Backbone as JSON Lines, residues from 0, in Angstrom:
{"i":0,"aa":"M","n":[-19.87,18.0,9.77],"ca":[-20.36,16.7,9.4],"c":[-19.81,16.38,8.02]}
{"i":1,"aa":"S","n":[-19.48,15.13,7.84],"ca":[-19.01,14.72,6.52],"c":[-19.62,13.38,6.16]}
{"i":2,"aa":"I","n":[-19.75,13.15,4.9],"ca":[-20.22,11.87,4.38],"c":[-19.05,11.23,3.68]}
{"i":3,"aa":"E","n":[-18.74,10.01,4.08],"ca":[-17.58,9.34,3.52],"c":[-18.0,8.02,2.88]}
{"i":4,"aa":"T","n":[-17.22,7.62,1.9],"ca":[-17.42,6.32,1.27],"c":[-16.07,5.78,0.86]}
{"i":5,"aa":"E","n":[-15.99,4.5,0.73],"ca":[-14.76,3.88,0.25],"c":[-14.94,3.57,-1.23]}
{"i":6,"aa":"I","n":[-14.0,4.03,-2.03],"ca":[-14.07,3.79,-3.46],"c":[-12.96,2.81,-3.83]}
{"i":7,"aa":"V","n":[-13.34,1.76,-4.53],"ca":[-12.36,0.77,-4.96],"c":[-11.94,1.12,-6.38]}
{"i":8,"aa":"V","n":[-10.64,1.27,-6.58],"ca":[-10.1,1.61,-7.89],"c":[-9.18,0.48,-8.32]}
{"i":9,"aa":"T","n":[-9.41,-0.04,-9.51],"ca":[-8.54,-1.09,-10.04],"c":[-7.3,-0.44,-10.62]}
{"i":10,"aa":"I","n":[-6.14,-0.82,-10.1],"ca":[-4.9,-0.25,-10.61],"c":[-4.18,-1.22,-11.55]}
{"i":11,"aa":"A","n":[-4.5,-2.49,-11.46],"ca":[-3.9,-3.46,-12.37],"c":[-4.77,-4.7,-12.43]}
{"i":12,"aa":"T","n":[-4.83,-5.3,-13.6],"ca":[-5.51,-6.58,-13.76],"c":[-4.56,-7.54,-14.46]}
{"i":13,"aa":"V","n":[-4.74,-8.81,-14.19],"ca":[-3.91,-9.84,-14.79],"c":[-4.83,-10.88,-15.4]}
{"i":14,"aa":"D","n":[-4.59,-11.22,-16.65],"ca":[-5.39,-12.21,-17.36],"c":[-4.47,-13.13,-18.15]}
{"i":15,"aa":"V","n":[-5.0,-14.27,-18.54],"ca":[-4.28,-15.19,-19.43],"c":[-4.84,-15.0,-20.83]}
{"i":16,"aa":"A","n":[-3.96,-14.69,-21.76],"ca":[-4.36,-14.46,-23.15],"c":[-4.63,-15.78,-23.85]}
{"i":17,"aa":"D","n":[-5.25,-15.7,-25.02],"ca":[-5.54,-16.9,-25.8],"c":[-4.28,-17.68,-26.17]}
{"i":18,"aa":"D","n":[-3.14,-16.98,-26.27],"ca":[-1.88,-17.66,-26.6],"c":[-1.12,-18.06,-25.34]}
{"i":19,"aa":"Y","n":[-1.84,-18.07,-24.19],"ca":[-1.32,-18.51,-22.9],"c":[-0.27,-17.58,-22.29]}
{"i":20,"aa":"R","n":[-0.09,-16.4,-22.88],"ca":[0.77,-15.42,-22.23],"c":[-0.03,-14.71,-21.17]}
{"i":21,"aa":"I","n":[0.67,-14.11,-20.24],"ca":[0.02,-13.38,-19.16],"c":[-0.07,-11.92,-19.56]}
{"i":22,"aa":"E","n":[-1.28,-11.37,-19.5],"ca":[-1.47,-9.96,-19.83],"c":[-1.67,-9.16,-18.55]}
{"i":23,"aa":"V","n":[-0.86,-8.13,-18.41],"ca":[-0.96,-7.24,-17.27],"c":[-1.46,-5.89,-17.79]}
{"i":24,"aa":"T","n":[-2.58,-5.44,-17.26],"ca":[-3.12,-4.14,-17.64],"c":[-3.01,-3.22,-16.44]}
{"i":25,"aa":"V","n":[-2.35,-2.09,-16.64],"ca":[-2.14,-1.12,-15.58],"c":[-2.91,0.15,-15.92]}
{"i":26,"aa":"T","n":[-3.65,0.67,-14.95],"ca":[-4.4,1.9,-15.12],"c":[-3.64,3.03,-14.44]}
{"i":27,"aa":"D","n":[-3.41,4.09,-15.17],"ca":[-2.76,5.28,-14.62],"c":[-3.85,6.12,-13.97]}
{"i":28,"aa":"I","n":[-4.07,5.91,-12.66],"ca":[-5.19,6.58,-12.0],"c":[-4.96,8.07,-11.78]}
{"i":29,"aa":"D","n":[-3.72,8.53,-11.96],"ca":[-3.44,9.94,-11.78],"c":[-3.71,10.77,-13.04]}
{"i":30,"aa":"H","n":[-3.77,10.11,-14.17],"ca":[-3.89,10.85,-15.43],"c":[-5.01,10.28,-16.29]}
{"i":31,"aa":"W","n":[-6.23,10.65,-16.0],"ca":[-7.38,10.39,-16.84],"c":[-7.73,8.92,-17.01]}
{"i":32,"aa":"G","n":[-7.27,8.04,-16.16],"ca":[-7.66,6.64,-16.21],"c":[-7.18,5.9,-17.44]}
{"i":33,"aa":"L","n":[-6.07,6.31,-18.02],"ca":[-5.55,5.63,-19.2],"c":[-5.06,4.24,-18.83]}
{"i":34,"aa":"E","n":[-5.23,3.29,-19.74],"ca":[-4.78,1.92,-19.51],"c":[-3.75,1.53,-20.53]}
{"i":35,"aa":"S","n":[-2.83,0.67,-20.12],"ca":[-1.9,0.07,-21.06],"c":[-1.76,-1.4,-20.69]}
{"i":36,"aa":"T","n":[-1.68,-2.24,-21.7],"ca":[-1.59,-3.68,-21.49],"c":[-0.27,-4.18,-22.02]}
{"i":37,"aa":"V","n":[0.37,-5.05,-21.25],"ca":[1.62,-5.68,-21.65],"c":[1.41,-7.18,-21.58]}
{"i":38,"aa":"A","n":[1.76,-7.89,-22.65],"ca":[1.67,-9.35,-22.66],"c":[3.04,-9.92,-22.32]}
{"i":39,"aa":"L","n":[3.07,-10.83,-21.36],"ca":[4.32,-11.4,-20.87],"c":[4.37,-12.89,-21.13]}
{"i":40,"aa":"T","n":[5.56,-13.38,-21.41],"ca":[5.75,-14.84,-21.45],"c":[5.73,-15.33,-20.0]}
{"i":41,"aa":"W","n":[5.67,-16.63,-19.82],"ca":[5.67,-17.16,-18.45],"c":[6.95,-16.79,-17.73]}
{"i":42,"aa":"G","n":[8.06,-16.85,-18.42],"ca":[9.34,-16.47,-17.81],"c":[9.35,-15.01,-17.39]}
{"i":43,"aa":"Q","n":[8.82,-14.15,-18.25],"ca":[8.74,-12.73,-17.92],"c":[7.8,-12.5,-16.74]}
{"i":44,"aa":"A","n":[6.69,-13.25,-16.69],"ca":[5.77,-13.12,-15.56],"c":[6.47,-13.55,-14.27]}
{"i":45,"aa":"E","n":[7.25,-14.63,-14.32],"ca":[8.01,-15.06,-13.14],"c":[9.01,-13.99,-12.72]}
{"i":46,"aa":"Q","n":[9.67,-13.35,-13.71],"ca":[10.6,-12.27,-13.39],"c":[9.87,-11.1,-12.74]}
{"i":47,"aa":"L","n":[8.68,-10.76,-13.27],"ca":[7.89,-9.66,-12.7],"c":[7.5,-9.98,-11.26]}
{"i":48,"aa":"I","n":[7.07,-11.21,-11.01],"ca":[6.73,-11.62,-9.65],"c":[7.93,-11.44,-8.73]}
{"i":49,"aa":"G","n":[9.1,-11.88,-9.2],"ca":[10.31,-11.72,-8.41],"c":[10.63,-10.27,-8.14]}
{"i":50,"aa":"E","n":[10.48,-9.42,-9.15],"ca":[10.75,-7.99,-8.99],"c":[9.76,-7.37,-8.0]}
{"i":51,"aa":"L","n":[8.49,-7.75,-8.09],"ca":[7.48,-7.22,-7.16],"c":[7.77,-7.67,-5.73]}
{"i":52,"aa":"Q","n":[8.17,-8.93,-5.57],"ca":[8.5,-9.42,-4.23],"c":[9.72,-8.71,-3.68]}
{"i":53,"aa":"R","n":[10.75,-8.5,-4.51],"ca":[11.94,-7.77,-4.05],"c":[11.59,-6.33,-3.69]}
{"i":54,"aa":"A","n":[10.75,-5.71,-4.51],"ca":[10.34,-4.32,-4.22],"c":[9.56,-4.25,-2.91]}
{"i":55,"aa":"L","n":[8.72,-5.23,-2.64],"ca":[7.98,-5.25,-1.38],"c":[8.92,-5.37,-0.19]}
{"i":56,"aa":"V","n":[9.89,-6.27,-0.3],"ca":[10.88,-6.43,0.78],"c":[11.66,-5.14,0.98]}
{"i":57,"aa":"D","n":[12.1,-4.52,-0.12],"ca":[12.85,-3.27,-0.04],"c":[12.0,-2.15,0.56]}
{"i":58,"aa":"A","n":[10.73,-2.07,0.17],"ca":[9.85,-1.03,0.69],"c":[9.63,-1.2,2.19]}
{"i":59,"aa":"E","n":[9.41,-2.44,2.62],"ca":[9.22,-2.68,4.05],"c":[10.48,-2.37,4.83]}
{"i":60,"aa":"A","n":[11.65,-2.72,4.26],"ca":[12.91,-2.42,4.94],"c":[13.12,-0.91,5.06]}
{"i":61,"aa":"A","n":[12.79,-0.18,3.99],"ca":[12.93,1.28,4.02],"c":[12.0,1.89,5.06]}
{"i":62,"aa":"L","n":[10.76,1.38,5.14],"ca":[9.82,1.89,6.13],"c":[10.33,1.61,7.54]}
{"i":63,"aa":"R","n":[10.84,0.42,7.76],"ca":[11.37,0.07,9.08],"c":[12.54,0.98,9.44]}
{"i":64,"aa":"E","n":[13.36,1.33,8.45],"ca":[14.51,2.2,8.71],"c":[14.07,3.64,8.94]}
{"i":65,"aa":"D","n":[13.16,4.13,8.1],"ca":[12.74,5.53,8.19],"c":[11.77,5.79,9.33]}
{"i":66,"aa":"R","n":[10.91,4.83,9.63],"ca":[9.88,5.01,10.66],"c":[9.76,3.76,11.5]}
{"i":67,"aa":"P","n":[10.78,3.45,12.28],"ca":[10.75,2.21,13.06],"c":[9.6,2.15,14.05]}
{"i":68,"aa":"E","n":[9.07,3.31,14.43],"ca":[7.97,3.31,15.38],"c":[6.69,2.76,14.78]}
{"i":69,"aa":"S","n":[6.62,2.65,13.44],"ca":[5.38,2.24,12.81],"c":[5.34,0.76,12.47]}
{"i":70,"aa":"V","n":[6.43,0.06,12.66],"ca":[6.43,-1.36,12.31],"c":[7.14,-2.22,13.33]}
{"i":71,"aa":"S","n":[6.53,-3.31,13.63],"ca":[7.12,-4.47,14.26],"c":[6.03,-5.5,14.1]}
{"i":72,"aa":"H","n":[6.27,-6.49,13.31],"ca":[5.28,-7.32,12.63],"c":[4.07,-6.47,12.24]}
{"i":73,"aa":"G","n":[4.35,-5.35,11.64],"ca":[3.34,-4.42,11.19],"c":[3.38,-3.13,11.97]}
{"i":74,"aa":"F","n":[3.52,-3.19,13.29],"ca":[3.47,-1.98,14.09],"c":[4.07,-2.21,15.45]}
{"i":75,"aa":"D","n":[4.17,-1.14,16.22],"ca":[4.7,-1.32,17.56],"c":[3.65,-1.98,18.45]}
{"i":76,"aa":"A","n":[4.02,-2.31,19.68],"ca":[3.18,-3.14,20.54],"c":[1.8,-2.55,20.76]}
{"i":77,"aa":"D","n":[1.68,-1.24,20.78],"ca":[0.39,-0.61,21.04],"c":[-0.37,-0.28,19.77]}
{"i":78,"aa":"G","n":[0.13,-0.69,18.64],"ca":[-0.53,-0.41,17.38],"c":[0.22,0.63,16.59]}
{"i":79,"aa":"P","n":[-0.27,0.94,15.38],"ca":[0.38,1.92,14.53],"c":[0.31,3.31,15.15]}
{"i":80,"aa":"V","n":[1.29,4.13,14.83],"ca":[1.32,5.5,15.37],"c":[1.3,6.48,14.21]}
{"i":81,"aa":"H","n":[0.42,7.44,14.3],"ca":[0.27,8.46,13.26],"c":[1.54,9.32,13.19]}
{"i":82,"aa":"P","n":[1.99,9.69,11.98],"ca":[3.19,10.5,11.85],"c":[3.15,11.81,12.63]}
{"i":83,"aa":"E","n":[1.98,12.41,12.77],"ca":[1.87,13.67,13.53],"c":[2.17,13.43,15.0]}
{"i":84,"aa":"C","n":[1.71,12.29,15.54],"ca":[2.01,11.97,16.95],"c":[3.49,11.69,17.12]}
{"i":85,"aa":"V","n":[4.08,11.0,16.14],"ca":[5.51,10.73,16.19],"c":[6.29,12.04,16.22]}
{"i":86,"aa":"A","n":[5.82,13.03,15.47],"ca":[6.49,14.32,15.39],"c":[6.16,15.23,16.57]}
{"i":87,"aa":"G","n":[5.35,14.73,17.53],"ca":[4.99,15.55,18.68],"c":[3.88,16.55,18.4]}
{"i":88,"aa":"K","n":[3.14,16.33,17.32],"ca":[2.05,17.24,16.93],"c":[0.71,16.51,17.06]}
{"i":89,"aa":"C","n":[0.48,15.96,18.25],"ca":[-0.69,15.11,18.48],"c":[-2.01,15.79,18.14]}
{"i":90,"aa":"G","n":[-2.06,17.1,18.27],"ca":[-3.29,17.82,17.96],"c":[-3.67,17.73,16.49]}
{"i":91,"aa":"N","n":[-2.73,17.39,15.63],"ca":[-3.0,17.27,14.2],"c":[-3.44,15.86,13.81]}
{"i":92,"aa":"C","n":[-3.38,14.91,14.74],"ca":[-3.75,13.53,14.45],"c":[-5.25,13.37,14.64]}
{"i":93,"aa":"D","n":[-5.91,12.73,13.68],"ca":[-7.35,12.51,13.79],"c":[-7.7,11.18,14.46]}
{"i":94,"aa":"G","n":[-6.67,10.52,15.02],"ca":[-6.91,9.28,15.73],"c":[-6.88,8.04,14.87]}
{"i":95,"aa":"Q","n":[-6.69,8.21,13.57],"ca":[-6.62,7.08,12.65],"c":[-5.29,7.13,11.91]}
{"i":96,"aa":"V","n":[-4.77,5.95,11.53],"ca":[-3.53,5.9,10.79],"c":[-3.64,4.82,9.72]}
{"i":97,"aa":"L","n":[-3.08,5.1,8.54],"ca":[-3.07,4.13,7.45],"c":[-1.92,3.17,7.68]}
{"i":98,"aa":"T","n":[-2.21,1.89,7.76],"ca":[-1.19,0.89,8.05],"c":[-0.41,0.54,6.79]}
{"i":99,"aa":"V","n":[0.68,-0.2,6.96],"ca":[1.47,-0.62,5.8],"c":[0.7,-1.6,4.94]}
{"i":100,"aa":"H","n":[-0.42,-2.1,5.44],"ca":[-1.27,-3.03,4.69],"c":[-2.48,-2.31,4.09]}
{"i":101,"aa":"D","n":[-2.4,-0.98,4.01],"ca":[-3.44,-0.14,3.41],"c":[-4.8,-0.31,4.07]}
{"i":102,"aa":"T","n":[-4.81,-0.42,5.39],"ca":[-6.05,-0.43,6.14],"c":[-5.96,0.66,7.2]}
{"i":103,"aa":"W","n":[-7.09,1.16,7.64],"ca":[-7.12,2.18,8.67],"c":[-7.19,1.52,10.03]}
{"i":104,"aa":"A","n":[-6.43,2.05,10.98],"ca":[-6.4,1.52,12.34],"c":[-6.35,2.68,13.31]}
{"i":105,"aa":"P","n":[-6.79,2.45,14.55],"ca":[-6.68,3.51,15.56],"c":[-5.21,3.82,15.84]}
{"i":106,"aa":"C","n":[-4.9,5.09,16.02],"ca":[-3.54,5.5,16.36],"c":[-3.21,4.93,17.73]}
{"i":107,"aa":"G","n":[-2.04,4.3,17.86],"ca":[-1.64,3.66,19.1],"c":[-0.83,4.55,20.03]}
{"i":108,"aa":"H","n":[-0.72,5.83,19.71],"ca":[0.07,6.73,20.55],"c":[-0.61,6.9,21.91]}
{"i":109,"aa":"P","n":[0.17,7.03,22.98],"ca":[-0.41,7.16,24.33],"c":[-1.4,8.32,24.47]}
{"i":110,"aa":"C","n":[-1.27,9.34,23.63],"ca":[-2.2,10.47,23.77],"c":[-3.64,10.07,23.44]}
{"i":111,"aa":"H","n":[-3.84,8.92,22.83],"ca":[-5.18,8.46,22.45],"c":[-5.71,7.38,23.4]}
{"i":112,"aa":"T","n":[-4.92,6.92,24.33],"ca":[-5.36,5.85,25.22],"c":[-6.3,6.39,26.3]}
{"i":113,"aa":"A","n":[-7.1,5.53,26.83],"ca":[-8.05,5.93,27.87],"c":[-7.31,6.51,29.07]}
{"i":114,"aa":"G","n":[-7.79,7.59,29.58],"ca":[-7.19,8.22,30.76],"c":[-6.07,9.18,30.42]}
{"i":115,"aa":"A","n":[-5.74,9.34,29.13],"ca":[-4.68,10.29,28.77],"c":[-5.21,11.69,28.94]}
{"i":116,"aa":"S","n":[-4.37,12.59,29.38],"ca":[-4.84,13.96,29.57],"c":[-4.4,14.84,28.44]}
Protein backbone atom coordinates (compact mmCIF):
# COMPACT_ATOMS: atom_id res chain seq x y z
CA MET A 1 0.00 0.00 0.00
CA SER A 2 1.23 3.46 -0.71
CA ILE A 3 0.03 6.96 -0.05
CA GLU A 4 0.60 9.37 -2.87
CA THR A 5 0.17 13.09 -3.34
CA GLU A 6 0.89 15.54 -6.08
CA ILE A 7 3.30 18.29 -5.11
CA VAL A 8 3.38 21.49 -7.13
CA VAL A 9 6.83 23.05 -7.36
CA THR A 10 7.37 26.48 -8.85
CA ILE A 11 10.34 26.36 -11.18
CA ALA A 12 10.04 29.86 -12.60
CA THR A 13 8.02 33.01 -12.04
CA VAL A 14 7.64 36.03 -14.28
CA ASP A 15 6.79 39.51 -13.01
CA VAL A 16 6.85 43.07 -14.30
CA ALA A 17 9.28 45.25 -12.36
CA ASP A 18 8.61 48.84 -11.33
CA ASP A 19 10.79 49.99 -14.25
CA TYR A 20 8.60 47.91 -16.62
CA ARG A 21 11.28 45.32 -17.27
CA ILE A 22 10.32 41.68 -17.10
CA GLU A 23 11.80 39.78 -14.17
CA VAL A 24 12.28 36.05 -14.50
CA THR A 25 13.01 34.14 -11.30
CA VAL A 26 14.22 30.57 -11.68
CA THR A 27 14.39 28.12 -8.77
CA ASP A 28 17.06 25.44 -8.87
CA ILE A 29 14.93 22.63 -7.47
CA ASP A 30 17.82 20.16 -7.55
CA HIS A 31 20.08 22.15 -5.27
CA TRP A 32 18.51 23.45 -2.06
CA GLY A 33 15.81 25.59 -3.69
CA LEU A 34 18.13 28.47 -4.56
CA GLU A 35 16.59 31.27 -6.61
CA SER A 36 18.08 33.71 -9.06
CA THR A 37 16.31 36.61 -10.71
CA VAL A 38 17.15 38.16 -14.08
CA ALA A 39 15.59 41.43 -15.24
CA LEU A 40 14.99 41.59 -18.99
CA THR A 41 14.15 44.40 -21.34
CA TRP A 42 11.10 43.85 -23.53
CA GLY A 43 13.33 42.96 -26.45
CA GLN A 44 15.22 40.44 -24.34
CA ALA A 45 11.92 38.98 -23.11
CA GLU A 46 10.79 38.60 -26.74
CA GLN A 47 14.10 36.88 -27.54
CA LEU A 48 13.63 34.54 -24.55
CA ILE A 49 10.11 33.68 -25.72
CA GLY A 50 11.51 32.90 -29.17
CA GLU A 51 14.26 30.74 -27.70
CA LEU A 52 11.76 28.85 -25.52
CA GLN A 53 9.46 28.28 -28.49
CA ARG A 54 12.38 27.04 -30.63
CA ALA A 55 13.53 24.76 -27.82
CA LEU A 56 10.02 23.33 -27.51
CA VAL A 57 9.87 22.62 -31.24
CA ASP A 58 13.34 21.04 -31.15
CA ALA A 59 12.46 18.92 -28.09
CA GLU A 60 9.26 17.64 -29.70
CA ALA A 61 11.13 16.86 -32.93
CA ALA A 62 13.81 14.97 -30.99
CA LEU A 63 11.15 12.98 -29.12
CA ARG A 64 9.39 12.14 -32.38
CA GLU A 65 12.70 10.97 -33.84
CA ASP A 66 13.88 9.01 -30.79
CA ARG A 67 10.51 7.55 -29.75
CA PRO A 68 8.07 7.78 -32.65
CA GLU A 69 5.77 5.30 -30.92
CA SER A 70 5.02 7.87 -28.21
CA VAL A 71 3.82 10.74 -30.37
CA SER A 72 1.34 11.49 -33.07
CA HIS A 73 -0.52 14.62 -32.10
CA GLY A 74 0.81 13.62 -28.71
CA PHE A 75 0.71 9.85 -29.01
CA ASP A 76 -0.08 6.90 -31.17
CA ALA A 77 -3.69 6.00 -31.98
CA ASP A 78 -4.15 3.85 -28.87
CA GLY A 79 -2.57 6.34 -26.51
CA PRO A 80 0.91 6.79 -25.06
CA VAL A 81 3.09 3.72 -24.66
CA HIS A 82 5.36 3.18 -21.67
CA PRO A 83 9.07 2.82 -22.56
CA GLU A 84 9.21 -0.60 -20.87
CA CYS A 85 6.41 -1.90 -23.13
CA VAL A 86 8.20 -0.45 -26.15
CA ALA A 87 11.32 -2.34 -25.08
CA GLY A 88 9.32 -5.59 -24.74
CA LYS A 89 9.52 -5.54 -20.92
CA CYS A 90 5.79 -5.21 -20.28
CA GLY A 91 6.11 -6.74 -16.82
CA ASN A 92 8.03 -3.65 -15.71
CA CYS A 93 5.26 -1.25 -16.80
CA ASP A 94 2.89 -0.11 -14.06
CA GLY A 95 0.19 0.74 -16.60
CA GLN A 96 0.78 4.49 -16.47
CA VAL A 97 2.96 6.69 -18.67
CA LEU A 98 4.04 10.32 -18.38
CA THR A 99 2.95 12.16 -21.51
CA VAL A 100 4.88 14.86 -23.34
CA HIS A 101 2.46 17.30 -21.70
CA ASP A 102 3.55 16.20 -18.19
CA THR A 103 0.32 14.39 -17.37
CA TRP A 104 -0.18 10.74 -16.47
CA ALA A 105 -2.17 8.57 -18.87
CA PRO A 106 -2.94 4.86 -19.15
CA CYS A 107 -0.36 2.95 -21.17
CA GLY A 108 -1.81 2.27 -24.63
CA HIS A 109 0.21 -0.88 -25.30
CA PRO A 110 -1.90 -3.91 -26.32
CA CYS A 111 -0.73 -5.82 -23.25
CA HIS A 112 -2.96 -3.51 -21.15
CA THR A 113 -6.11 -3.71 -23.28
CA ALA A 114 -9.13 -5.71 -22.20
CA GLY A 115 -8.87 -9.36 -23.13
CA ALA A 116 -5.07 -9.34 -23.44
CA SER A 117 -3.47 -12.46 -22.09
